PDB file of C-alpha atoms in Angstrom:
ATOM      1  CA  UNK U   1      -2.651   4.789   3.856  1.00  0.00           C
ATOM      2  CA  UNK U   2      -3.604   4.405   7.213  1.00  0.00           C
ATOM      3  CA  UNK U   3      -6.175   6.913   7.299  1.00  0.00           C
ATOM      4  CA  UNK U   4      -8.217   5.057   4.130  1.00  0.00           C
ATOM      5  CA  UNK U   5      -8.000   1.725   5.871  1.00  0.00           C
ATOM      6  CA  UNK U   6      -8.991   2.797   9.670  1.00  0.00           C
ATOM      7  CA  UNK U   7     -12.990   2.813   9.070  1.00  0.00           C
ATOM      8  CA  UNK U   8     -12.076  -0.502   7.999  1.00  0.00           C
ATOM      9  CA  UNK U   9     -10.178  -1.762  10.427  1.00  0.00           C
ATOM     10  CA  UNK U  10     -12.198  -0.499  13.205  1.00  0.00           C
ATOM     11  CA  UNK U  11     -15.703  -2.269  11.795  1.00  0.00           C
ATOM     12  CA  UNK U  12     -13.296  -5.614  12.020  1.00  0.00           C
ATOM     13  CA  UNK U  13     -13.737  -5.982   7.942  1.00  0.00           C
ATOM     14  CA  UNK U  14      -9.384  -5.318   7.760  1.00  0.00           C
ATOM     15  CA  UNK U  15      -6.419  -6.529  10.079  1.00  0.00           C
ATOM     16  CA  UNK U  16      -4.753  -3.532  11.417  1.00  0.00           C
ATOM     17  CA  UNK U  17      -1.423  -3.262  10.566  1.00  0.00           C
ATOM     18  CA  UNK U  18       1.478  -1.000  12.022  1.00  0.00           C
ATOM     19  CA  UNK U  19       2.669   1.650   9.965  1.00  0.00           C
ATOM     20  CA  UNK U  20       6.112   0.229  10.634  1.00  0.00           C
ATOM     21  CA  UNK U  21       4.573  -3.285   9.678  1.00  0.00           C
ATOM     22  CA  UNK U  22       3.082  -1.479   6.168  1.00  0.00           C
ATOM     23  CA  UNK U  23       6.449   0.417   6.167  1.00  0.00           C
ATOM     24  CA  UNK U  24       8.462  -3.065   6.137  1.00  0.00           C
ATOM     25  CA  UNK U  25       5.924  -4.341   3.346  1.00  0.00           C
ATOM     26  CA  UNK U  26       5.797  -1.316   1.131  1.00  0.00           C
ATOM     27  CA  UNK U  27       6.858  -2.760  -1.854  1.00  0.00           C
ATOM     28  CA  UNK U  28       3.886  -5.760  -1.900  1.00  0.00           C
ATOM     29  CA  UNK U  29       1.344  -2.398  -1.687  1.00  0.00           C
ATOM     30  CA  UNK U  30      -0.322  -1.397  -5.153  1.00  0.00           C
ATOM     31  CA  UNK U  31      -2.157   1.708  -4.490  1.00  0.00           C
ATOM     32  CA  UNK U  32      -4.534   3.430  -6.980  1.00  0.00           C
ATOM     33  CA  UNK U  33      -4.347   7.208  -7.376  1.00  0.00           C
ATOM     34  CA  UNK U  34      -6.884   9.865  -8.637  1.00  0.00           C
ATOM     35  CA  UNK U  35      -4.350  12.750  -9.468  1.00  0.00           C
ATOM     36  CA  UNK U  36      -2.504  12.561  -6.340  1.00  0.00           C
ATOM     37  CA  UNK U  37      -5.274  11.344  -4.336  1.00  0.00           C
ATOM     38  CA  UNK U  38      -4.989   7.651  -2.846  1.00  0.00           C
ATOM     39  CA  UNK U  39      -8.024   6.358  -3.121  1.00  0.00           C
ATOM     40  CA  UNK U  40      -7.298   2.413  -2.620  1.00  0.00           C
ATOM     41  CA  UNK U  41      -4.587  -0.281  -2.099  1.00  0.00           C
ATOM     42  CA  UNK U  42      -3.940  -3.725  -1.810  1.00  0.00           C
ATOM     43  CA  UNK U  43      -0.813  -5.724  -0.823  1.00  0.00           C
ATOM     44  CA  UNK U  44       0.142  -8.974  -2.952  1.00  0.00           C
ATOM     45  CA  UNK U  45       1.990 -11.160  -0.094  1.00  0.00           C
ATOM     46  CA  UNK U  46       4.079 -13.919  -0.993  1.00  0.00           C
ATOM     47  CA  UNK U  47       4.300 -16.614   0.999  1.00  0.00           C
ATOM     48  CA  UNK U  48       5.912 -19.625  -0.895  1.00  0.00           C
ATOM     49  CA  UNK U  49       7.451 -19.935  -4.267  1.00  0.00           C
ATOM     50  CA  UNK U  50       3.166 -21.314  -5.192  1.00  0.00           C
ATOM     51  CA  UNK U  51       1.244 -19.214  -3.128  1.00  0.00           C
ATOM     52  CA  UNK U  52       0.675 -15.348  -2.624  1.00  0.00           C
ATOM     53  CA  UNK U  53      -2.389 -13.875  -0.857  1.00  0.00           C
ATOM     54  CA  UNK U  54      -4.105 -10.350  -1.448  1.00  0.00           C
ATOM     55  CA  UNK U  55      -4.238  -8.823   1.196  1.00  0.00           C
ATOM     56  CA  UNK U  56      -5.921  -5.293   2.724  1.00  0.00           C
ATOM     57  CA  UNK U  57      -7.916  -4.495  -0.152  1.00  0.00           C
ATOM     58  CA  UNK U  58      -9.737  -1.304   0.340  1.00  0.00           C
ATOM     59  CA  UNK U  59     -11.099   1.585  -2.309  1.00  0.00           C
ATOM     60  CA  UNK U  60     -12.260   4.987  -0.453  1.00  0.00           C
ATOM     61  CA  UNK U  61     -15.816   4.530  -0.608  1.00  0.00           C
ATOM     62  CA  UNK U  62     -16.797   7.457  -2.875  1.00  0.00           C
ATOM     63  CA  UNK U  63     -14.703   5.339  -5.943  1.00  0.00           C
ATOM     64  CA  UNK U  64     -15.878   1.999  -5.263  1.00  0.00           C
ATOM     65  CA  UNK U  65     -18.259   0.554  -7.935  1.00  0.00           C
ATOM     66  CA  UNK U  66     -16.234   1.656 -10.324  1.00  0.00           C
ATOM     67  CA  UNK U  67     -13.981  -0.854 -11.314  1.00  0.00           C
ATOM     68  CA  UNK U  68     -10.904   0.322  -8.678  1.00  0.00           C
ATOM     69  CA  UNK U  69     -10.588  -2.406  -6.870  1.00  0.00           C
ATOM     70  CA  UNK U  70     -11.306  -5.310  -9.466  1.00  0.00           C
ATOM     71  CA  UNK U  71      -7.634  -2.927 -11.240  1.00  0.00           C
ATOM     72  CA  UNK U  72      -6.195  -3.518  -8.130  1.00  0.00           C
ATOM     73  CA  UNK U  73      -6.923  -7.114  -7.938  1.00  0.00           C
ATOM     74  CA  UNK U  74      -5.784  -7.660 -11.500  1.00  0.00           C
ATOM     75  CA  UNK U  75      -1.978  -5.978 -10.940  1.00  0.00           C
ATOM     76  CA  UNK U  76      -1.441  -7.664  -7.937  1.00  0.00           C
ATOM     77  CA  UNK U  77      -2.238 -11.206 -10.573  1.00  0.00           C
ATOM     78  CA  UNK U  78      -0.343  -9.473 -12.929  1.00  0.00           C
ATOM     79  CA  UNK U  79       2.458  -9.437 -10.380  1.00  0.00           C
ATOM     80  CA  UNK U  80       1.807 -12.818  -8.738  1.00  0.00           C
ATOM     81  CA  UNK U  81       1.948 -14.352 -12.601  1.00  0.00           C
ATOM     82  CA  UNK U  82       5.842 -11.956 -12.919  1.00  0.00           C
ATOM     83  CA  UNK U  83       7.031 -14.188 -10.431  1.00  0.00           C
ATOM     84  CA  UNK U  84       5.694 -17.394 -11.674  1.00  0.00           C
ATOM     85  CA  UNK U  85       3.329 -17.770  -8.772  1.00  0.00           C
ATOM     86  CA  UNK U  86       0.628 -20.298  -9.363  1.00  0.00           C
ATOM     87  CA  UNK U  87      -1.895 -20.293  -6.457  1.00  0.00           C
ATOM     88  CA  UNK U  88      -3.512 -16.361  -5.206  1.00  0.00           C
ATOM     89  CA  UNK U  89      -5.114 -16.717  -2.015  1.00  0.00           C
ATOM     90  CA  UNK U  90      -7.389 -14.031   0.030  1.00  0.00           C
ATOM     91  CA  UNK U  91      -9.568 -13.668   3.198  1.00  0.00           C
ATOM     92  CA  UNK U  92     -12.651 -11.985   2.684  1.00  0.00           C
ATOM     93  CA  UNK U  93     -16.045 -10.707   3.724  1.00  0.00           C
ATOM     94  CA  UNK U  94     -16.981  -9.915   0.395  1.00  0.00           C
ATOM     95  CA  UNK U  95     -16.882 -13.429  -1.568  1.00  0.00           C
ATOM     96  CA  UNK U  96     -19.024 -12.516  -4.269  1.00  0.00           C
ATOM     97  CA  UNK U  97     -16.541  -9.388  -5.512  1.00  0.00           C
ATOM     98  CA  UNK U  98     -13.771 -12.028  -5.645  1.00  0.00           C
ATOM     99  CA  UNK U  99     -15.756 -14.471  -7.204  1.00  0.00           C
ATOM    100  CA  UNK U 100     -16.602 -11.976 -10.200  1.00  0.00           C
ATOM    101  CA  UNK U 101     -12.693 -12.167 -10.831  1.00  0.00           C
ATOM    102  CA  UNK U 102     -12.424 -16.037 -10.674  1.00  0.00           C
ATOM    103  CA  UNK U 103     -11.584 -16.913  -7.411  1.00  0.00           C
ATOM    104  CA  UNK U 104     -13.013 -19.957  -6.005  1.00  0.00           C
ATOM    105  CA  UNK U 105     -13.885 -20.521  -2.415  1.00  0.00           C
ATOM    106  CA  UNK U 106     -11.590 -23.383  -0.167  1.00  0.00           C
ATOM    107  CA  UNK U 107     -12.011 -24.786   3.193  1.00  0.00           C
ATOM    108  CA  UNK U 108     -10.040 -22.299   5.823  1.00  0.00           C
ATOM    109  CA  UNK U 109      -8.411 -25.835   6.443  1.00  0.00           C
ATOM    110  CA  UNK U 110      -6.358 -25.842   3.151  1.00  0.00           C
ATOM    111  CA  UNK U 111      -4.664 -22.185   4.091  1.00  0.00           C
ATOM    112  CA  UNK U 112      -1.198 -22.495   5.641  1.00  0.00           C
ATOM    113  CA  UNK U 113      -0.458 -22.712   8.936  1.00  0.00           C
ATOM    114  CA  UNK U 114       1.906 -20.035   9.438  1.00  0.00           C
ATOM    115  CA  UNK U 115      -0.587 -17.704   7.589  1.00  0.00           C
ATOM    116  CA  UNK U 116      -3.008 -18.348  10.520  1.00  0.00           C
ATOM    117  CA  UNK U 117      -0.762 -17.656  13.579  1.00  0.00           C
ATOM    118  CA  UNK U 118       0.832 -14.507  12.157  1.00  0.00           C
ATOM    119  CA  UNK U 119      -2.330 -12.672  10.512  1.00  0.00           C
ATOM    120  CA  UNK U 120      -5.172 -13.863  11.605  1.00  0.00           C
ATOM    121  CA  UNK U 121      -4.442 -14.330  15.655  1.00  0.00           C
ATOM    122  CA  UNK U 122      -4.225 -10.410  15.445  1.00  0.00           C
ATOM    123  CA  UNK U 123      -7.533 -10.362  14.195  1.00  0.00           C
ATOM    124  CA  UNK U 124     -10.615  -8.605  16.793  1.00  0.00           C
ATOM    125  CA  UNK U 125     -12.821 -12.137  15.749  1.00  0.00           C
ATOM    126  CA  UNK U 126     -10.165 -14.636  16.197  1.00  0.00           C
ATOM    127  CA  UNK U 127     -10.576 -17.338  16.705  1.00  0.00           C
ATOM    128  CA  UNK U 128     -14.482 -16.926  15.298  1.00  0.00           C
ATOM    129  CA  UNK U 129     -14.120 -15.976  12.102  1.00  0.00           C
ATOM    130  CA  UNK U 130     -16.604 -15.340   9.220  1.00  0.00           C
ATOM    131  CA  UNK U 131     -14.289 -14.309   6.377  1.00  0.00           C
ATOM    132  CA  UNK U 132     -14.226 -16.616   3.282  1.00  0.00           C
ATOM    133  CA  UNK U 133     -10.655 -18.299   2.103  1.00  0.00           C
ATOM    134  CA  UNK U 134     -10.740 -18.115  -1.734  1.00  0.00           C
ATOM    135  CA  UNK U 135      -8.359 -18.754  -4.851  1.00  0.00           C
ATOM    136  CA  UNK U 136      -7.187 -18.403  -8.106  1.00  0.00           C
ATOM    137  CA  UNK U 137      -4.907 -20.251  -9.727  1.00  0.00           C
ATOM    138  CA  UNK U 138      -3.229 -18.201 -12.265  1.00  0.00           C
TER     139      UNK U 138
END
């Protein structure tokens, strides 16, 4: 896992995350396999009995634009909508993908507190920040 998401995390576009932190979290991962070939992942995080967020999307770059990561996306709602979650949240840099799948964009205001001080103060462009908050509800 770590070696898909490192470009990413390196150009700033993904928080880096411990392999003990991903390790702790495996179960909110959903990964998508060619064969036995990982070739994306996301993470559905719950943080209150409403809200979840999707978290460190990424699809190895020779599968994306081919409908990996819009699966992804719809099994972690799948999941979020198991557990009677009624609000999907994400961070992004790539609004428009999320849009396609009926998220709506919301003023980095409205996110949760606690969401900002233990994600995104590990980010490299804290406190500047050009990602987009968007959601779904579901």
């Amino acid at each position: 896992m770590q070696s898909l998401v490192q470009p990413e995390v390196e150009s700033g576009v993904i928080l880096v995350r411990s392999s003990d932190e991903i390790a702790t979290n495996i179960r909110s991962y959903i990964l998508a396999k060619n064969g036995d070939e990982l070739v994306g992942f996301c993470a559905l995080h719950i943080h209150a009995a409403s809200l979840a967020e999707i978290r460190s999307l990424i699809v190895k770059e020779s599968y994306r634009s081919q409908g990996v990561g819009a699966n992804l996306i719809s099994k972690a709602l799948d999941e979020a909508r198991f557990f009677n979650i009624q609000k999907v949240l994400t961070l992004t840099y790539r609004q428009s993908f999320f849009e396609k799948l009926g998220f709506v964009e919301i003023p980095k205001e409205s996110i949760p507190e606690h969401k900002i001080w233990a994600d995104c103060i590990k980010c490299k462009h804290f406190p500047i920040c050009n990602e987009v908050s968007l959601i779904k509800t579901i």
